[in-house]
mmCIF file of C-alpha atoms in Angstrom:
data_model
loop_
_atom_site.group_PDB
_atom_site.id
_atom_site.type_symbol
_atom_site.label_atom_id
_atom_site.label_comp_id
_atom_site.label_asym_id
_atom_site.label_seq_id
_atom_site.Cartn_x
_atom_site.Cartn_y
_atom_site.Cartn_z
ATOM 1 C CA MET U 185 0.199 25.129 -6.091
ATOM 2 C CA ALA U 186 -1.616 23.794 -9.146
ATOM 3 C CA LEU U 187 -5.315 23.007 -8.991
ATOM 4 C CA LEU U 188 -6.079 19.304 -8.904
ATOM 5 C CA HIS U 189 -9.296 19.730 -10.877
ATOM 6 C CA GLY U 190 -9.602 22.350 -13.590
ATOM 7 C CA ILE U 191 -7.657 23.805 -16.491
ATOM 8 C CA LEU U 192 -3.906 23.992 -15.941
ATOM 9 C CA ASP U 193 -2.469 26.739 -18.134
ATOM 10 C CA PRO U 194 0.505 26.811 -18.107
ATOM 11 C CA LEU U 195 1.604 23.477 -16.692
ATOM 12 C CA PRO U 196 3.376 23.733 -13.327
ATOM 13 C CA LEU U 197 6.911 22.327 -13.394
ATOM 14 C CA GLU U 198 6.055 19.543 -10.943
ATOM 15 C CA ILE U 199 3.146 18.298 -13.056
ATOM 16 C CA ARG U 200 5.156 18.686 -16.248
ATOM 17 C CA ASN U 201 7.931 16.466 -14.894
ATOM 18 C CA GLY U 202 5.357 13.943 -13.722
ATOM 19 C CA MET U 203 3.771 13.890 -17.176
ATOM 20 C CA ILE U 204 7.164 13.193 -18.734
ATOM 21 C CA ALA U 205 7.660 10.168 -16.468
ATOM 22 C CA MET U 206 4.137 8.865 -17.102
ATOM 23 C CA GLY U 207 4.486 9.419 -20.837
ATOM 24 C CA ILE U 208 7.783 7.518 -21.018
ATOM 25 C CA PHE U 209 6.494 4.519 -19.074
ATOM 26 C CA GLY U 210 3.238 4.643 -21.020
ATOM 27 C CA LEU U 211 5.181 4.577 -24.288
ATOM 28 C CA VAL U 212 7.341 1.656 -23.170
ATOM 29 C CA SER U 213 4.273 -0.266 -21.991
ATOM 30 C CA SER U 214 2.399 0.471 -25.225
ATOM 31 C CA VAL U 215 5.253 -0.701 -27.443
ATOM 32 C CA SER U 216 5.920 -3.843 -25.388
ATOM 33 C CA THR U 217 2.283 -4.922 -25.096
ATOM 34 C CA PHE U 218 1.603 -4.165 -28.749
ATOM 35 C CA GLY U 219 4.679 -6.122 -29.832
ATOM 36 C CA LEU U 220 3.707 -9.121 -27.724
ATOM 37 C CA LEU U 221 0.121 -8.957 -28.984
ATOM 38 C CA VAL U 222 1.345 -8.953 -32.590
ATOM 39 C CA PHE U 223 3.640 -11.909 -31.893
ATOM 40 C CA ILE U 224 0.890 -13.903 -30.172
ATOM 41 C CA THR U 225 -1.625 -13.050 -32.894
ATOM 42 C CA TYR U 226 0.841 -14.281 -35.516
ATOM 43 C CA ARG U 227 1.257 -17.552 -33.628
ATOM 44 C CA MET U 228 -2.524 -17.855 -33.397
ATOM 45 C CA VAL U 229 -2.963 -17.467 -37.152
ATOM 46 C CA PHE U 230 0.004 -19.614 -38.221
ATOM 47 C CA TRP U 231 -0.076 -22.080 -35.325
ATOM 48 C CA ARG U 232 0.496 -25.096 -37.596
ATOM 49 C CA LYS U 233 4.131 -24.054 -38.071
ATOM 50 C CA TYR U 234 4.862 -24.235 -34.349
ATOM 51 C CA TYR U 235 2.256 -26.345 -32.549
ATOM 52 C CA ASP U 236 0.228 -29.512 -32.926
ATOM 53 C CA HIS U 237 -3.019 -27.721 -32.100
ATOM 54 C CA SER U 238 -4.274 -24.147 -32.162
ATOM 55 C CA ILE U 239 -3.032 -22.145 -29.189
ATOM 56 C CA ALA U 240 -6.350 -20.299 -29.166
ATOM 57 C CA SER U 241 -7.876 -23.435 -27.639
ATOM 58 C CA ASN U 242 -5.859 -22.857 -24.450
ATOM 59 C CA GLN U 243 -8.238 -20.922 -22.203
ATOM 60 C CA ILE U 244 -5.670 -19.504 -19.773
ATOM 61 C CA PHE U 245 -3.626 -18.331 -22.737
ATOM 62 C CA VAL U 246 -6.643 -16.492 -24.178
ATOM 63 C CA LEU U 247 -7.255 -14.818 -20.808
ATOM 64 C CA ILE U 248 -3.668 -13.547 -20.697
ATOM 65 C CA TYR U 249 -4.080 -12.277 -24.253
ATOM 66 C CA ASN U 250 -7.114 -10.235 -23.169
ATOM 67 C CA LEU U 251 -5.203 -8.906 -20.160
ATOM 68 C CA LEU U 252 -2.543 -7.611 -22.540
ATOM 69 C CA LEU U 253 -5.272 -5.889 -24.574
ATOM 70 C CA ALA U 254 -6.453 -4.138 -21.412
ATOM 71 C CA ASP U 255 -2.883 -3.138 -20.503
ATOM 72 C CA PHE U 256 -2.390 -1.741 -24.002
ATOM 73 C CA GLN U 257 -5.403 0.564 -23.677
ATOM 74 C CA GLN U 258 -4.285 1.695 -20.250
ATOM 75 C CA ALA U 259 -0.784 2.458 -21.523
ATOM 76 C CA LEU U 260 -2.152 4.459 -24.470
ATOM 77 C CA SER U 261 -3.912 6.801 -22.059
ATOM 78 C CA PHE U 262 -0.614 7.918 -20.540
ATOM 79 C CA ILE U 263 0.998 8.544 -23.933
ATOM 80 C CA ILE U 264 -1.470 11.435 -24.247
ATOM 81 C CA SER U 265 0.639 13.145 -21.574
ATOM 82 C CA PHE U 266 3.058 14.103 -24.355
ATOM 83 C CA TYR U 267 0.224 16.028 -26.024
ATOM 84 C CA TRP U 268 -0.383 18.080 -22.870
ATOM 85 C CA ILE U 269 3.346 18.734 -22.588
ATOM 86 C CA SER U 270 3.461 19.978 -26.184
ATOM 87 C CA GLN U 271 0.517 22.291 -25.484
ATOM 88 C CA ASN U 272 1.962 23.311 -22.104
ATOM 89 C CA LYS U 273 -1.503 23.020 -20.618
ATOM 90 C CA LEU U 274 -4.083 20.497 -19.460
ATOM 91 C CA GLU U 275 -7.561 21.546 -20.413
ATOM 92 C CA GLY U 276 -10.995 20.033 -20.622
ATOM 93 C CA PRO U 277 -13.609 19.206 -21.464
ATOM 94 C CA SER U 278 -12.208 18.497 -24.903
ATOM 95 C CA ASN U 279 -11.978 15.596 -27.315
ATOM 96 C CA VAL U 280 -8.438 14.726 -26.220
ATOM 97 C CA CYS U 281 -9.402 14.954 -22.554
ATOM 98 C CA PHE U 282 -12.403 12.700 -23.151
ATOM 99 C CA LEU U 283 -10.222 10.170 -24.981
ATOM 100 C CA GLN U 284 -7.704 10.030 -22.149
ATOM 101 C CA GLY U 285 -10.409 9.657 -19.519
ATOM 102 C CA TRP U 286 -12.087 6.916 -21.542
ATOM 103 C CA LEU U 287 -8.856 4.938 -22.013
ATOM 104 C CA ILE U 288 -7.938 5.212 -18.336
ATOM 105 C CA GLN U 289 -11.391 4.073 -17.242
ATOM 106 C CA ILE U 290 -11.715 1.061 -19.536
ATOM 107 C CA GLY U 291 -8.028 0.149 -19.187
ATOM 108 C CA ASP U 292 -8.042 0.162 -15.378
ATOM 109 C CA VAL U 293 -11.340 -1.661 -14.972
ATOM 110 C CA SER U 294 -10.776 -4.283 -17.676
ATOM 111 C CA SER U 295 -7.250 -5.109 -16.503
ATOM 112 C CA GLY U 296 -8.572 -5.750 -12.997
ATOM 113 C CA ILE U 297 -11.410 -7.881 -14.338
ATOM 114 C CA TRP U 298 -9.056 -10.016 -16.448
ATOM 115 C CA VAL U 299 -6.631 -10.499 -13.560
ATOM 116 C CA LEU U 300 -9.545 -11.753 -11.466
ATOM 117 C CA ALA U 301 -10.800 -13.931 -14.342
ATOM 118 C CA ILE U 302 -7.386 -15.598 -14.628
ATOM 119 C CA ALA U 303 -7.411 -16.248 -10.879
ATOM 120 C CA VAL U 304 -10.899 -17.790 -10.935
ATOM 121 C CA HIS U 305 -10.043 -19.945 -13.959
ATOM 122 C CA THR U 306 -6.855 -21.150 -12.272
ATOM 123 C CA LEU U 307 -8.799 -22.005 -9.105
ATOM 124 C CA PHE U 308 -11.334 -24.170 -10.938
ATOM 125 C CA ASN U 309 -8.673 -25.727 -13.162
ATOM 126 C CA LEU U 310 -6.270 -26.777 -10.410
ATOM 127 C CA VAL U 311 -8.378 -27.203 -7.286
ATOM 128 C CA TYR U 312 -11.716 -28.384 -8.672
ATOM 129 C CA GLN U 313 -10.290 -29.977 -11.853
ATOM 130 C CA ARG U 314 -12.973 -28.341 -14.013
ATOM 131 C CA THR U 315 -12.963 -26.166 -17.088
ATOM 132 C CA LEU U 316 -15.545 -24.427 -19.261
ATOM 133 C CA ARG U 317 -16.690 -25.752 -22.590
ATOM 134 C CA HIS U 318 -15.304 -23.782 -25.508
ATOM 135 C CA ARG U 319 -18.625 -22.169 -26.371
ATOM 136 C CA ASP U 320 -19.286 -21.157 -22.762
ATOM 137 C CA PHE U 321 -15.758 -19.803 -22.484
ATOM 138 C CA VAL U 322 -16.176 -17.622 -25.582
ATOM 139 C CA ILE U 323 -19.464 -16.295 -24.213
ATOM 140 C CA ALA U 324 -17.766 -15.493 -20.890
ATOM 141 C CA VAL U 325 -14.986 -13.559 -22.652
ATOM 142 C CA VAL U 326 -17.527 -11.510 -24.616
ATOM 143 C CA LEU U 327 -19.558 -10.805 -21.470
ATOM 144 C CA LEU U 328 -16.489 -9.624 -19.538
ATOM 145 C CA TRP U 329 -15.596 -7.140 -22.270
ATOM 146 C CA ALA U 330 -19.235 -6.047 -22.472
ATOM 147 C CA PHE U 331 -19.256 -5.463 -18.712
ATOM 148 C CA SER U 332 -16.026 -3.429 -18.889
ATOM 149 C CA LEU U 333 -17.496 -1.359 -21.712
ATOM 150 C CA PHE U 334 -20.700 -0.850 -19.729
ATOM 151 C CA LEU U 335 -18.778 0.503 -16.712
ATOM 152 C CA THR U 336 -17.028 2.943 -19.057
ATOM 153 C CA VAL U 337 -19.925 4.179 -21.180
ATOM 154 C CA ILE U 338 -22.702 4.406 -18.577
ATOM 155 C CA GLY U 339 -21.163 7.430 -16.851
ATOM 156 C CA PRO U 340 -20.962 9.751 -19.882
ATOM 157 C CA ILE U 341 -24.429 8.637 -21.027
ATOM 158 C CA LEU U 342 -26.168 9.378 -17.724
ATOM 159 C CA SER U 343 -24.146 12.477 -16.891
ATOM 160 C CA HIS U 344 -25.794 15.811 -17.597
ATOM 161 C CA ASP U 345 -22.469 17.641 -17.570
ATOM 162 C CA ASP U 346 -18.888 16.977 -18.597
ATOM 163 C CA PHE U 347 -17.923 13.569 -17.256
ATOM 164 C CA PHE U 348 -14.216 13.377 -18.150
ATOM 165 C CA VAL U 349 -12.305 16.494 -17.082
ATOM 166 C CA PRO U 350 -8.771 17.287 -15.839
ATOM 167 C CA ALA U 351 -8.160 15.412 -12.579
ATOM 168 C CA GLY U 352 -4.634 16.092 -11.397
ATOM 169 C CA ALA U 353 -2.066 15.296 -14.074
ATOM 170 C CA TRP U 354 -4.493 13.598 -16.469
ATOM 171 C CA CYS U 355 -8.162 13.574 -17.434
ATOM 172 C CA TRP U 356 -10.608 11.309 -15.660
ATOM 173 C CA ILE U 357 -14.044 11.284 -13.988
ATOM 174 C CA ASN U 358 -15.185 14.667 -12.708
ATOM 175 C CA GLU U 359 -14.832 15.017 -8.931
ATOM 176 C CA LYS U 360 -18.503 16.003 -8.813
ATOM 177 C CA HIS U 361 -19.309 12.360 -9.553
ATOM 178 C CA GLU U 362 -17.799 10.744 -6.469
ATOM 179 C CA ALA U 363 -20.447 8.016 -6.441
ATOM 180 C CA GLU U 364 -19.637 7.113 -10.054
ATOM 181 C CA ARG U 365 -15.937 7.015 -9.215
ATOM 182 C CA LEU U 366 -16.655 4.513 -6.467
ATOM 183 C CA TYR U 367 -19.239 2.257 -8.129
ATOM 184 C CA LEU U 368 -17.912 2.368 -11.685
ATOM 185 C CA HIS U 369 -14.208 2.150 -10.894
ATOM 186 C CA TYR U 370 -12.773 1.673 -7.398
ATOM 187 C CA LEU U 371 -15.260 -0.960 -6.258
ATOM 188 C CA TRP U 372 -14.215 -3.288 -9.080
ATOM 189 C CA ILE U 373 -10.528 -2.481 -8.662
ATOM 190 C CA PHE U 374 -10.669 -3.457 -4.987
ATOM 191 C CA ILE U 375 -12.684 -6.604 -5.770
ATOM 192 C CA ALA U 376 -10.066 -7.628 -8.337
ATOM 193 C CA GLN U 377 -7.169 -6.886 -5.990
ATOM 194 C CA LEU U 378 -8.570 -8.635 -2.925
ATOM 195 C CA GLY U 379 -10.190 -11.475 -4.859
ATOM 196 C CA SER U 380 -7.078 -12.417 -6.825
ATOM 197 C CA LEU U 381 -4.872 -12.287 -3.760
ATOM 198 C CA VAL U 382 -7.192 -14.543 -1.758
ATOM 199 C CA ILE U 383 -7.586 -16.998 -4.647
ATOM 200 C CA TYR U 384 -3.893 -17.294 -5.508
ATOM 201 C CA ILE U 385 -2.800 -17.618 -1.900
ATOM 202 C CA SER U 386 -5.444 -20.323 -1.397
ATOM 203 C CA ILE U 387 -4.186 -22.165 -4.490
ATOM 204 C CA TYR U 388 -0.606 -21.909 -3.257
ATOM 205 C CA PHE U 389 -1.397 -23.495 0.109
ATOM 206 C CA PHE U 390 -3.648 -26.092 -1.552
ATOM 207 C CA LEU U 391 -0.742 -27.217 -3.728
ATOM 208 C CA ARG U 392 1.602 -27.309 -0.740
ATOM 209 C CA SER U 393 -0.890 -29.435 1.184
ATOM 210 C CA ARG U 394 -1.431 -31.737 -1.797
ATOM 211 C CA ILE U 395 2.301 -32.237 -2.311
ATOM 212 C CA ALA U 396 2.914 -32.871 1.393
ATOM 213 C CA THR U 397 0.126 -35.469 1.476
ATOM 214 C CA SER U 398 1.415 -37.138 -1.684
ATOM 215 C CA SER U 399 4.940 -37.315 -0.256
ATOM 216 C CA ARG U 400 3.759 -38.960 2.971
ATOM 217 C CA LEU U 401 1.607 -41.507 1.148
ATOM 218 C CA ARG U 402 4.399 -42.378 -1.272
ATOM 219 C CA ASN U 403 6.898 -42.847 1.535
ATOM 220 C CA ALA U 404 4.430 -45.031 3.428
ATOM 221 C CA THR U 405 3.772 -47.134 0.320
ATOM 222 C CA ILE U 406 7.464 -47.642 -0.395
ATOM 223 C CA SER U 407 8.353 -48.582 3.185
ATOM 224 C CA SER U 408 5.435 -51.041 3.636
ATOM 225 C CA SER U 409 5.636 -54.759 2.739
ATOM 226 C CA PRO U 410 2.864 -57.385 2.309
ATOM 227 C CA GLU U 411 2.392 -59.157 5.637
ATOM 228 C CA ASP U 412 -0.394 -61.149 7.197
ATOM 229 C CA ALA U 413 -1.909 -60.700 10.620
ATOM 230 C CA SER U 414 0.782 -62.816 12.285
ATOM 231 C CA GLY U 415 3.562 -60.719 10.889
ATOM 232 C CA GLY U 416 4.650 -63.168 8.189
ATOM 233 C CA PRO U 417 4.255 -62.901 4.449
ATOM 234 C CA HIS U 418 0.954 -63.799 2.788
ATOM 235 C CA LYS U 419 0.604 -67.191 1.207
ATOM 236 C CA GLY U 420 0.944 -66.906 -2.499
ATOM 237 C CA THR U 421 1.119 -63.115 -2.410
ATOM 238 C CA SER U 422 2.459 -61.586 -5.592
ATOM 239 C CA THR U 423 3.823 -58.070 -5.804
ATOM 240 C CA THR U 424 4.818 -56.089 -8.849
ATOM 241 C CA THR U 425 7.699 -53.682 -8.399
ATOM 242 C CA THR U 426 8.444 -50.938 -10.889
ATOM 243 C CA THR U 427 11.884 -49.396 -10.579
ATOM 244 C CA ILE U 428 12.865 -46.308 -12.543
ATOM 245 C CA MET U 429 16.614 -46.179 -12.906
ATOM 246 C CA SER U 430 16.995 -42.650 -14.201
ATOM 247 C CA THR U 431 20.161 -40.802 -14.959
ATOM 248 C CA GLY U 432 18.295 -37.534 -14.548
ATOM 249 C CA HIS U 433 15.890 -36.552 -11.795
ATOM 250 C CA ASN U 434 13.341 -38.432 -9.785
ATOM 251 C CA SER U 435 9.959 -38.080 -11.487
ATOM 252 C CA PHE U 436 8.041 -37.201 -8.369
ATOM 253 C CA ALA U 437 10.710 -34.754 -7.257
ATOM 254 C CA VAL U 438 10.598 -33.045 -10.641
ATOM 255 C CA SER U 439 6.792 -32.897 -10.569
ATOM 256 C CA ARG U 440 6.792 -31.585 -7.004
ATOM 257 C CA ASN U 441 9.357 -28.896 -7.740
ATOM 258 C CA ARG U 442 7.544 -27.880 -10.900
ATOM 259 C CA ILE U 443 4.204 -27.567 -9.126
ATOM 260 C CA MET U 444 5.686 -25.414 -6.364
ATOM 261 C CA ARG U 445 7.550 -23.280 -8.897
ATOM 262 C CA THR U 446 4.313 -22.738 -10.796
ATOM 263 C CA ALA U 447 2.498 -21.853 -7.584
ATOM 264 C CA ARG U 448 5.122 -19.245 -6.735
ATOM 265 C CA TYR U 449 4.859 -17.748 -10.221
ATOM 266 C CA MET U 450 1.081 -17.547 -9.962
ATOM 267 C CA VAL U 451 1.373 -15.572 -6.728
ATOM 268 C CA VAL U 452 3.704 -13.051 -8.416
ATOM 269 C CA TYR U 453 1.034 -11.779 -10.820
ATOM 270 C CA PRO U 454 -1.555 -10.561 -8.280
ATOM 271 C CA PHE U 455 1.103 -9.089 -6.012
ATOM 272 C CA ALA U 456 2.527 -7.130 -8.950
ATOM 273 C CA TYR U 457 -0.955 -5.949 -9.927
ATOM 274 C CA VAL U 458 -1.767 -4.821 -6.379
ATOM 275 C CA PHE U 459 1.603 -3.107 -5.973
ATOM 276 C CA LEU U 460 1.116 -1.086 -9.163
ATOM 277 C CA THR U 461 -2.564 -0.170 -8.784
ATOM 278 C CA LEU U 462 -3.243 0.096 -5.055
ATOM 279 C CA PRO U 463 -1.400 3.411 -4.396
ATOM 280 C CA LEU U 464 -3.519 5.420 -6.841
ATOM 281 C CA ALA U 465 -6.755 3.801 -5.681
ATOM 282 C CA PHE U 466 -5.808 4.480 -2.065
ATOM 283 C CA GLY U 467 -4.990 8.104 -2.857
ATOM 284 C CA ARG U 468 -8.315 8.690 -4.613
ATOM 285 C CA ILE U 469 -10.309 7.093 -1.788
ATOM 286 C CA SER U 470 -8.355 9.156 0.722
ATOM 287 C CA SER U 471 -9.218 12.303 -1.241
ATOM 288 C CA MET U 472 -12.897 11.355 -1.201
ATOM 289 C CA ALA U 473 -12.635 11.012 2.590
ATOM 290 C CA GLY U 474 -11.260 14.556 2.855
ATOM 291 C CA LYS U 475 -7.569 13.661 3.336
ATOM 292 C CA ARG U 476 -5.945 14.609 0.056
ATOM 293 C CA PRO U 477 -2.385 13.289 -0.426
ATOM 294 C CA PRO U 478 0.269 15.629 -1.864
ATOM 295 C CA LEU U 479 0.395 16.074 -5.629
ATOM 296 C CA ILE U 480 3.678 14.175 -5.939
ATOM 297 C CA PHE U 481 1.879 11.097 -4.587
ATOM 298 C CA PHE U 482 -0.509 11.080 -7.554
ATOM 299 C CA LEU U 483 2.332 11.624 -10.009
ATOM 300 C CA VAL U 484 4.283 8.650 -8.670
ATOM 301 C CA SER U 485 1.123 6.529 -8.524
ATOM 302 C CA GLY U 486 0.297 7.435 -12.117
ATOM 303 C CA THR U 487 3.791 6.408 -13.196
ATOM 304 C CA LEU U 488 3.305 3.031 -11.506
ATOM 305 C CA MET U 489 0.012 2.593 -13.331
ATOM 306 C CA ALA U 490 1.668 3.475 -16.635
ATOM 307 C CA SER U 491 4.215 0.694 -16.104
ATOM 308 C CA CYS U 492 1.603 -2.078 -15.712
ATOM 309 C CA GLY U 493 1.958 -3.116 -19.347
ATOM 310 C CA ILE U 494 5.716 -3.579 -19.403
ATOM 311 C CA ILE U 495 5.669 -5.358 -16.033
ATOM 312 C CA ASP U 496 3.036 -7.845 -17.224
ATOM 313 C CA VAL U 497 4.997 -8.460 -20.422
ATOM 314 C CA LEU U 498 8.220 -9.118 -18.502
ATOM 315 C CA LEU U 499 6.453 -11.408 -16.044
ATOM 316 C CA TYR U 500 4.840 -13.372 -18.853
ATOM 317 C CA LEU U 501 8.075 -13.816 -20.795
ATOM 318 C CA SER U 502 10.173 -14.791 -17.774
ATOM 319 C CA THR U 503 7.706 -17.204 -16.171
ATOM 320 C CA ARG U 504 6.693 -18.829 -19.456
ATOM 321 C CA LYS U 505 10.297 -19.763 -20.270
ATOM 322 C CA ALA U 506 10.899 -21.389 -16.905
ATOM 323 C CA LEU U 507 7.568 -23.187 -16.805
ATOM 324 C CA VAL U 508 7.832 -24.645 -20.296
ATOM 325 C CA ARG U 509 11.349 -25.918 -19.577
ATOM 326 C CA SER U 510 10.257 -27.683 -16.394
ATOM 327 C CA SER U 511 7.073 -29.161 -17.824
ATOM 328 C CA VAL U 512 8.728 -30.741 -20.867
ATOM 329 C CA GLY U 513 11.097 -32.799 -18.744
ATOM 330 C CA VAL U 514 8.274 -34.346 -16.737
ATOM 331 C CA ARG U 515 6.272 -35.004 -19.877
ATOM 332 C CA SER U 516 9.138 -36.962 -21.458
ATOM 333 C CA LEU U 517 9.456 -39.145 -18.375
ATOM 334 C CA SER U 518 5.740 -39.788 -18.130
ATOM 335 C CA ARG U 519 5.738 -41.233 -21.651
ATOM 336 C CA ALA U 520 8.069 -44.020 -20.526
ATOM 337 C CA ARG U 521 5.703 -45.323 -17.844
ATOM 338 C CA THR U 522 4.063 -48.596 -18.815
ATOM 339 C CA SER U 523 1.735 -49.245 -15.888
ATOM 340 C CA GLU U 524 -1.618 -47.699 -15.078
ATOM 341 C CA PRO U 525 -1.360 -44.940 -12.457
ATOM 342 C CA THR U 526 -2.838 -45.430 -9.029
ATOM 343 C CA GLY U 527 -5.455 -43.075 -7.628
ATOM 344 C CA LEU U 528 -2.777 -40.957 -5.983
ATOM 345 C CA GLU U 529 -0.626 -40.914 -9.104
ATOM 346 C CA ALA U 530 -3.627 -40.021 -11.243
ATOM 347 C CA ARG U 531 -4.344 -37.064 -8.970
ATOM 348 C CA ASP U 532 -0.731 -35.911 -9.192
ATOM 349 C CA GLN U 533 -0.734 -36.328 -12.965
ATOM 350 C CA SER U 534 -3.983 -34.373 -13.319
ATOM 351 C CA LEU U 535 -2.435 -31.521 -11.366
ATOM 352 C CA ALA U 536 0.685 -31.725 -13.503
ATOM 353 C CA HIS U 537 -1.331 -31.705 -16.720
ATOM 354 C CA ALA U 538 -3.339 -28.724 -15.519
ATOM 355 C CA LEU U 539 -0.151 -26.865 -14.710
ATOM 356 C CA GLU U 540 1.231 -27.707 -18.139
ATOM 357 C CA GLY U 541 -1.855 -26.088 -19.630
ATOM 358 C CA LEU U 542 -1.178 -22.969 -17.575
ATOM 359 C CA SER U 543 2.505 -22.807 -18.339
ATOM 360 C CA ASN U 544 2.605 -23.703 -22.036
ATOM 361 C CA ASP U 545 1.347 -21.078 -24.462
ATOM 362 C CA GLY U 546 0.747 -23.807 -27.002
ATOM 363 C CA GLY U 547 -1.300 -25.642 -24.460
ATOM 364 C CA CYS U 548 -2.133 -28.464 -26.853
ATOM 365 C CA GLY U 549 1.021 -30.213 -27.928
ATOM 366 C CA ALA U 550 3.598 -27.486 -28.338
ATOM 367 C CA HIS U 551 6.912 -28.688 -29.697
ATOM 368 C CA PRO U 552 9.649 -28.425 -27.079
ATOM 369 C CA GLY U 553 12.757 -26.553 -28.021
ATOM 370 C CA PRO U 554 16.055 -28.354 -28.505
ATOM 371 C CA SER U 555 17.618 -26.604 -25.553
ATOM 372 C CA VAL U 556 15.262 -28.270 -23.076
ATOM 373 C CA PRO U 557 16.986 -31.020 -21.109
ATOM 374 C CA SER U 558 15.172 -34.335 -21.362
ATOM 375 C CA LEU U 559 15.007 -37.097 -18.796
ATOM 376 C CA SER U 560 16.298 -40.533 -19.727
ATOM 377 C CA GLY U 561 16.601 -43.803 -17.857
ATOM 378 C CA THR U 562 15.684 -47.468 -17.706
ATOM 379 C CA ILE U 563 12.462 -48.874 -16.319
ATOM 380 C CA MET U 564 12.672 -52.367 -14.794
ATOM 381 C CA VAL U 565 9.490 -54.255 -13.894
ATOM 382 C CA SER U 566 9.883 -57.387 -11.766
ATOM 383 C CA LYS U 567 7.306 -59.738 -10.271
ATOM 384 C CA SER U 568 8.010 -61.704 -7.127
ATOM 385 C CA ILE U 569 5.919 -64.448 -5.440
ATOM 386 C CA VAL U 570 6.398 -64.980 -1.722
ATOM 387 C CA MET U 571 5.182 -68.372 -0.407
ATOM 388 C CA ARG U 572 5.692 -70.371 2.732
ATOM 389 C CA ALA U 573 7.422 -73.744 2.651
ATOM 390 C CA ASP U 574 4.300 -75.672 3.715
ATOM 391 C CA SER U 575 2.346 -73.864 1.028
ATOM 392 C CA VAL U 576 4.853 -75.039 -1.572
ATOM 393 C CA GLU U 577 4.590 -78.663 -0.331
ATOM 394 C CA ARG U 578 0.784 -78.610 -0.540
ATOM 395 C CA SER U 579 1.025 -77.126 -3.993
ATOM 396 C CA GLU U 580 3.369 -79.912 -5.136
ATOM 397 C CA SER U 581 1.050 -82.571 -3.650
ATOM 398 C CA ARG U 582 -1.931 -81.151 -5.499
ATOM 399 C CA GLN U 583 0.024 -81.119 -8.740
ATOM 400 C CA SER U 584 0.998 -84.814 -8.210
ATOM 401 C CA LEU U 585 -2.619 -85.772 -7.522
ATOM 402 C CA VAL U 586 -3.819 -84.036 -10.635
ATOM 403 C CA ALA U 587 -1.149 -85.793 -12.696
ATOM 404 C CA LYS U 588 -2.247 -89.245 -11.435
ATOM 405 C CA THR U 589 -5.903 -88.686 -12.128
ATOM 406 C CA ALA U 590 -5.057 -87.495 -15.602
ATOM 407 C CA GLU U 591 -3.327 -90.812 -16.505
ATOM 408 C CA PRO U 592 -5.369 -93.094 -18.794
ATOM 409 C CA ALA U 593 -6.784 -96.263 -17.224
#
């Protein structure tokens, strides 16, 4: 049985196999996150070729970009497993051990912080209809990275011994510093996990409630007709009816489906994050409580952590494609509307516009691709005046009287 904390020389077969798995997933995550970061950075620099406005002005897009940076650092830490395999030992303290411990610490903490930041931004953007000014947003991004760096550097600075040492199948915080493990790492991981889950689930049910309310009010508006207290039509009441004869989809149905699809996609991200990070955090906390899980548990948990990067990349690519396709169709239909929206329609449109900002990596006028189906149709606006017969007679009498008085003497 290999020691969980200390120099492993030579590497036990079980740990060696676990390092191979972690190294492979770490390599895949590193390559995928790095490739996506390069692609996004290129689009940021040469945005004029693809978008109407700089994509860096989209706040949710910038937050996802920073999450990928955190995933990249986390994935790099597990690539170091190949170095231990080549040496057939895991030893520390050493420069390589310190580097791996540093990357794991800042990668884990910063990824959790950025997941929570995306959740908070989404909450204020969709529910409260608010967003930060650009300068305040930039300051917030800098402060979040500064806080992540602080949680990583404060331990080695205050420690009077070796802070990053072998801890199972990789290097991390020395088990002598259980308090530092809790306050510098696990506390923030659990806050990010629980906070993002609560926020996204709340947003999901808020959108469901908003859509249900909008549907009921629309149905009530369509089925109602202008009547007076006696049950008859108002005298001289005019109503304007706007009919959208579309060969595609109903605009409200498209907007409703798109909002619910976006809500489901938003819930996927925190659940994926919790699924990949909770096992290792649970195992470490259990070890601190005196109930150490078997070694294979940590190896599997480490492999899940190493795959965070590739999972986030796949989620981003798959959800972005679907969201952009659905948002463009609604946008093309909304251009054809000629009347001012009502209060309810304005609320629905503000939600739709906010979701477009979340789903479109251009965020500010991205050009839709030619493969996106557009909505087409004819809008007919008619005005009808409903009057009673006696009202018409009085109106004709008044017109006759006016005509007589207007005649010259």
